[in-house]
């Protein structure tokens, strides 16, 4: 009884990992039945062509929030310091404000993190992804048990800060080429496990996605040329 009500209630006898895997299978099954499309990103992640809709974004947010939460609280979702120092049932209100001028990104993932660790919290959201937010902008107000909110805050902020940072830097480059025929596209140089979210942040900052993965298209680079002997030979092989 030392943990919060879980975000997903597993079946009797299931471990946390087993219940999470079952939830993922159930969500994916529902998603496949309801949606169809040609999203290369979804095909790479889920093995199916699915359209890039709000439902897809919500599903990805759930997956990322689960991994992020577990990396911080452990698989028992146990915040030792908070549980031993903060009384159960103590209610607090937290305001989330920007400390710099940013392009907001990561709100859906942050909300999923809060739903996992502070499911009873009342959350007011005052900003949305892609929005330009000057320093001091009020993003959210959270009211709930201090134990849940304190356990969730760092992971929620990590997602918001990481993704907002990508979106904000992208916007700077986009603004720098404004009025030209150039465009800003991303790369595959993303933190492992964060590619879909990082590329989502690039779009929120006004940029465009390039290859999602190695199977998204052919792109001959210097190492390929060195391995083949020449650019002409690399191109010839790629066309075969």
PDB file of C-alpha atoms in Angstrom, residues 33-161:
ATOM      1  CA  UNK A  33      -8.335  -1.873 -35.912  1.00  0.00           C
ATOM      2  CA  UNK A  34      -9.327   1.789 -35.899  1.00  0.00           C
ATOM      3  CA  UNK A  35      -6.717   3.462 -38.054  1.00  0.00           C
ATOM      4  CA  UNK A  36      -4.990   3.090 -41.388  1.00  0.00           C
ATOM      5  CA  UNK A  37      -2.637   5.355 -43.291  1.00  0.00           C
ATOM      6  CA  UNK A  38       0.893   5.705 -44.616  1.00  0.00           C
ATOM      7  CA  UNK A  39       2.974   7.102 -41.754  1.00  0.00           C
ATOM      8  CA  UNK A  40       6.545   5.844 -42.177  1.00  0.00           C
ATOM      9  CA  UNK A  41       7.301   6.739 -38.570  1.00  0.00           C
ATOM     10  CA  UNK A  42       4.459   4.589 -37.296  1.00  0.00           C
ATOM     11  CA  UNK A  43       5.441   1.741 -39.586  1.00  0.00           C
ATOM     12  CA  UNK A  44       8.962   1.811 -38.182  1.00  0.00           C
ATOM     13  CA  UNK A  45       7.812   1.978 -34.568  1.00  0.00           C
ATOM     14  CA  UNK A  46       4.828  -0.336 -34.597  1.00  0.00           C
ATOM     15  CA  UNK A  47       5.289  -2.455 -37.723  1.00  0.00           C
ATOM     16  CA  UNK A  48       2.072  -1.141 -39.296  1.00  0.00           C
ATOM     17  CA  UNK A  49       1.088   1.787 -41.506  1.00  0.00           C
ATOM     18  CA  UNK A  50      -0.953   4.052 -39.247  1.00  0.00           C
ATOM     19  CA  UNK A  51      -1.959   7.654 -39.765  1.00  0.00           C
ATOM     20  CA  UNK A  52      -0.222  10.338 -37.740  1.00  0.00           C
ATOM     21  CA  UNK A  53      -3.221  11.520 -35.717  1.00  0.00           C
ATOM     22  CA  UNK A  54      -3.886  12.629 -32.170  1.00  0.00           C
ATOM     23  CA  UNK A  55      -4.555   9.014 -31.249  1.00  0.00           C
ATOM     24  CA  UNK A  56      -1.067   8.069 -32.414  1.00  0.00           C
ATOM     25  CA  UNK A  57       0.499  10.978 -30.532  1.00  0.00           C
ATOM     26  CA  UNK A  58      -1.340   9.963 -27.353  1.00  0.00           C
ATOM     27  CA  UNK A  59      -0.160   6.367 -27.715  1.00  0.00           C
ATOM     28  CA  UNK A  60       3.469   7.428 -28.136  1.00  0.00           C
ATOM     29  CA  UNK A  61       3.149   9.796 -25.165  1.00  0.00           C
ATOM     30  CA  UNK A  62       1.958   6.877 -23.039  1.00  0.00           C
ATOM     31  CA  UNK A  63       4.894   4.693 -24.058  1.00  0.00           C
ATOM     32  CA  UNK A  64       7.488   7.405 -23.418  1.00  0.00           C
ATOM     33  CA  UNK A  65       5.946   8.464 -20.113  1.00  0.00           C
ATOM     34  CA  UNK A  66       6.026   4.904 -18.833  1.00  0.00           C
ATOM     35  CA  UNK A  67       9.691   4.425 -19.688  1.00  0.00           C
ATOM     36  CA  UNK A  68      10.609   7.827 -18.273  1.00  0.00           C
ATOM     37  CA  UNK A  69       8.720   7.292 -15.049  1.00  0.00           C
ATOM     38  CA  UNK A  70      10.236   3.876 -14.410  1.00  0.00           C
ATOM     39  CA  UNK A  71      13.754   5.172 -15.066  1.00  0.00           C
ATOM     40  CA  UNK A  72      13.306   7.637 -12.184  1.00  0.00           C
ATOM     41  CA  UNK A  73      11.116   5.852  -9.631  1.00  0.00           C
ATOM     42  CA  UNK A  74      12.178   2.286 -10.380  1.00  0.00           C
ATOM     43  CA  UNK A  75       9.806  -0.534 -11.213  1.00  0.00           C
ATOM     44  CA  UNK A  76       8.190  -0.327  -7.771  1.00  0.00           C
ATOM     45  CA  UNK A  77       7.420   3.371  -8.411  1.00  0.00           C
ATOM     46  CA  UNK A  78       8.899   4.176  -5.015  1.00  0.00           C
ATOM     47  CA  UNK A  79      10.215   7.685  -4.221  1.00  0.00           C
ATOM     48  CA  UNK A  80      12.067   6.936  -0.989  1.00  0.00           C
ATOM     49  CA  UNK A  81      12.706  10.530   0.103  1.00  0.00           C
ATOM     50  CA  UNK A  82       9.207  11.834  -0.595  1.00  0.00           C
ATOM     51  CA  UNK A  83       7.454   8.846   0.984  1.00  0.00           C
ATOM     52  CA  UNK A  84       9.469   9.097   4.179  1.00  0.00           C
ATOM     53  CA  UNK A  85       9.373  12.868   4.652  1.00  0.00           C
ATOM     54  CA  UNK A  86       6.064  14.081   3.206  1.00  0.00           C
ATOM     55  CA  UNK A  87       2.816  13.062   4.964  1.00  0.00           C
ATOM     56  CA  UNK A  88       0.389  10.999   2.899  1.00  0.00           C
ATOM     57  CA  UNK A  89      -2.639  13.030   1.867  1.00  0.00           C
ATOM     58  CA  UNK A  90      -0.864  16.387   2.171  1.00  0.00           C
ATOM     59  CA  UNK A  91      -2.154  18.574  -0.681  1.00  0.00           C
ATOM     60  CA  UNK A  92      -0.121  21.253  -2.452  1.00  0.00           C
ATOM     61  CA  UNK A  93      -0.387  23.501  -5.503  1.00  0.00           C
ATOM     62  CA  UNK A  94       2.505  23.881  -7.949  1.00  0.00           C
ATOM     63  CA  UNK A  95       2.859  26.416 -10.759  1.00  0.00           C
ATOM     64  CA  UNK A  96       4.985  25.577 -13.801  1.00  0.00           C
ATOM     65  CA  UNK A  97       6.465  28.669 -15.460  1.00  0.00           C
ATOM     66  CA  UNK A  98       9.107  29.247 -18.141  1.00  0.00           C
ATOM     67  CA  UNK A  99      12.477  30.682 -17.149  1.00  0.00           C
ATOM     68  CA  UNK A 100      13.457  31.589 -20.699  1.00  0.00           C
ATOM     69  CA  UNK A 101      11.810  32.397 -24.017  1.00  0.00           C
ATOM     70  CA  UNK A 102      10.908  28.998 -25.477  1.00  0.00           C
ATOM     71  CA  UNK A 103       8.837  27.094 -27.998  1.00  0.00           C
ATOM     72  CA  UNK A 104       6.719  24.834 -25.808  1.00  0.00           C
ATOM     73  CA  UNK A 105       6.928  21.120 -26.526  1.00  0.00           C
ATOM     74  CA  UNK A 106       6.190  18.008 -24.473  1.00  0.00           C
ATOM     75  CA  UNK A 107       2.921  18.900 -22.775  1.00  0.00           C
ATOM     76  CA  UNK A 108       1.176  15.588 -23.688  1.00  0.00           C
ATOM     77  CA  UNK A 109       4.052  13.473 -22.354  1.00  0.00           C
ATOM     78  CA  UNK A 110       4.285  15.511 -19.148  1.00  0.00           C
ATOM     79  CA  UNK A 111       0.552  15.017 -18.592  1.00  0.00           C
ATOM     80  CA  UNK A 112       0.944  11.244 -19.023  1.00  0.00           C
ATOM     81  CA  UNK A 113       3.726  11.216 -16.423  1.00  0.00           C
ATOM     82  CA  UNK A 114       1.499  13.109 -13.992  1.00  0.00           C
ATOM     83  CA  UNK A 115      -1.369  10.715 -14.718  1.00  0.00           C
ATOM     84  CA  UNK A 116       0.830   7.794 -13.718  1.00  0.00           C
ATOM     85  CA  UNK A 117       2.181   9.203 -10.457  1.00  0.00           C
ATOM     86  CA  UNK A 118      -0.469  11.732  -9.409  1.00  0.00           C
ATOM     87  CA  UNK A 119      -3.701  10.422 -10.969  1.00  0.00           C
ATOM     88  CA  UNK A 120      -5.910  12.380  -8.576  1.00  0.00           C
ATOM     89  CA  UNK A 121      -4.283  15.739  -9.324  1.00  0.00           C
ATOM     90  CA  UNK A 122      -6.253  18.621 -10.790  1.00  0.00           C
ATOM     91  CA  UNK A 123      -4.255  20.011 -13.711  1.00  0.00           C
ATOM     92  CA  UNK A 124      -4.883  23.289 -15.499  1.00  0.00           C
ATOM     93  CA  UNK A 125      -2.954  23.682 -18.769  1.00  0.00           C
ATOM     94  CA  UNK A 126      -2.360  27.171 -20.153  1.00  0.00           C
ATOM     95  CA  UNK A 127      -0.084  26.418 -23.128  1.00  0.00           C
ATOM     96  CA  UNK A 128       0.155  23.981 -26.015  1.00  0.00           C
ATOM     97  CA  UNK A 129       2.932  22.416 -28.035  1.00  0.00           C
ATOM     98  CA  UNK A 130       4.317  24.678 -30.754  1.00  0.00           C
ATOM     99  CA  UNK A 131       3.380  27.860 -28.881  1.00  0.00           C
ATOM    100  CA  UNK A 132       5.967  30.617 -28.440  1.00  0.00           C
ATOM    101  CA  UNK A 133       6.192  31.308 -24.689  1.00  0.00           C
ATOM    102  CA  UNK A 134       8.160  34.330 -23.409  1.00  0.00           C
ATOM    103  CA  UNK A 135      10.049  34.073 -20.123  1.00  0.00           C
ATOM    104  CA  UNK A 136       7.608  33.862 -17.213  1.00  0.00           C
ATOM    105  CA  UNK A 137       4.777  32.245 -19.184  1.00  0.00           C
ATOM    106  CA  UNK A 138       2.466  30.178 -16.996  1.00  0.00           C
ATOM    107  CA  UNK A 139       2.356  26.653 -18.489  1.00  0.00           C
ATOM    108  CA  UNK A 140       0.442  24.641 -15.877  1.00  0.00           C
ATOM    109  CA  UNK A 141      -1.050  24.709 -12.388  1.00  0.00           C
ATOM    110  CA  UNK A 142      -1.067  21.397 -10.508  1.00  0.00           C
ATOM    111  CA  UNK A 143      -3.055  20.697  -7.351  1.00  0.00           C
ATOM    112  CA  UNK A 144      -2.885  17.311  -5.681  1.00  0.00           C
ATOM    113  CA  UNK A 145      -1.130  15.164  -3.115  1.00  0.00           C
ATOM    114  CA  UNK A 146       2.419  16.362  -2.519  1.00  0.00           C
ATOM    115  CA  UNK A 147       3.729  12.799  -2.636  1.00  0.00           C
ATOM    116  CA  UNK A 148       2.415  12.203  -6.140  1.00  0.00           C
ATOM    117  CA  UNK A 149       3.401  15.592  -7.560  1.00  0.00           C
ATOM    118  CA  UNK A 150       6.893  15.579  -6.054  1.00  0.00           C
ATOM    119  CA  UNK A 151       7.514  12.093  -7.427  1.00  0.00           C
ATOM    120  CA  UNK A 152       6.363  13.110 -10.908  1.00  0.00           C
ATOM    121  CA  UNK A 153       7.825  16.591 -11.265  1.00  0.00           C
ATOM    122  CA  UNK A 154      11.368  15.757 -12.390  1.00  0.00           C
ATOM    123  CA  UNK A 155      10.375  13.295 -15.114  1.00  0.00           C
ATOM    124  CA  UNK A 156       7.626  15.608 -16.366  1.00  0.00           C
ATOM    125  CA  UNK A 157      10.056  18.540 -16.444  1.00  0.00           C
ATOM    126  CA  UNK A 158      12.775  16.445 -18.114  1.00  0.00           C
ATOM    127  CA  UNK A 159      10.481  15.709 -21.046  1.00  0.00           C
ATOM    128  CA  UNK A 160       9.314  19.320 -21.288  1.00  0.00           C
ATOM    129  CA  UNK A 161      12.821  20.764 -21.061  1.00  0.00           C
TER     130      UNK A 161
END
